[in-house]
């Protein structure tokens, strides 16, 4: 498969470049030059790992053989607490797709475990050394650390916003003992962390010098790994005469884009709902065309406290019929003026595939409370936003909610909603008493660069 950047459709890349670079040198995002259709009848009744092999293989070109990929997928998913990685449970009139049975209790493990093993494979075969630098709003960091810790020839530096992630999220990042893991708490918010990483990448002197690599949600390898559970859950729905809709708690637009990718490959999804918290730039964009960056609000669903939804550029590329120059223009506008107005024609195109919703903090707490009382199930705040979205947009058919994190990751919010403490799964209890290791650094790219250089 050949890849291009959303900002230059002439230059062609292979999967290895796409995976290792994360972001294209021109600042654009990698996408396949053309996409194949999948015959979904061939994918029914497969176990999760078998399905993953079939879906992922066409994307990786000659990066590895089918046999090597099969081994890596088996290894990556053997660390999950469920045999088939995810679980679909009925909660009221909708189905909840639990994606949090991995080592760090959020859906990000599903892609990240695979990436960790891709790195190991690549670095062993090419005898190279890399430094991964990644920004996190809480869950990516832990998932990336778990996937990379202890692996040879690779260090990982994780930037999280200081005091803006939950205590459990932080402990899952900062209690590891491996020498190749470095946690940085930035005095700022998630968008600041993301901007620091982008600035370091853009500084070619620095990024080439330290052999910098990225695993943020723009990494294409993450997107393809995430598209697998849309297929998997689709096949678990028995009554597939009715349309199937997914509601996706959304921040950076990575997870919901993976659903869109599945649809483009031929999975008959009706609508994808972009479920946001108060940081509702995508809801405003999709309901009235106003993609306008505002201040980030801190919420009880911190993994979605994001204004700039990086992966949205991939959708913009499709909406503009692959006009790369137009994308350069739009992205420059967003970066200069913090704003992009989507015209009605494009909005109609978006609404063919996507709807959106927004939830206030009170509504999130109320949803957690109601669902607990009615069904004795505790949703984490992110998943509650996904669940509640189906009450805001009226869609008939089979409605699937992506449950993106385990409730124990957000103890304060759960306590507030139902006055209960949700424990960690017993395998993970120990992290609560481990010593934490992280450095607090100003929101200053030079200080961060210096810190990284001193440690590699
Ligand atoms: C990262 C994350 C999200 C948002 O996913 P995107 O791919 O950034 O849209 C939602 N919920 C949880 C729990 C997350 O960790």
mmCIF file of C-alpha atoms in Angstrom, residues 367-377 417-418:
data_model
loop_
_atom_site.group_PDB
_atom_site.id
_atom_site.type_symbol
_atom_site.label_atom_id
_atom_site.label_comp_id
_atom_site.label_asym_id
_atom_site.label_seq_id
_atom_site.Cartn_x
_atom_site.Cartn_y
_atom_site.Cartn_z
ATOM 1 C CA UNK A 367 -25.820 9.654 33.252
ATOM 2 C CA UNK A 368 -23.351 7.705 35.409
ATOM 3 C CA UNK A 369 -25.834 7.827 38.271
ATOM 4 C CA UNK A 370 -28.875 6.786 36.227
ATOM 5 C CA UNK A 371 -27.105 3.907 34.496
ATOM 6 C CA UNK A 372 -25.772 2.631 37.787
ATOM 7 C CA UNK A 373 -29.180 2.751 39.458
ATOM 8 C CA UNK A 374 -31.000 1.179 36.537
ATOM 9 C CA UNK A 375 -28.536 -1.460 35.397
ATOM 10 C CA UNK A 376 -25.923 -1.750 38.155
ATOM 11 C CA UNK A 377 -23.168 -0.879 35.697
ATOM 12 C CA UNK A 417 -21.731 10.603 40.710
ATOM 13 C CA UNK A 418 -22.670 7.589 42.827
#
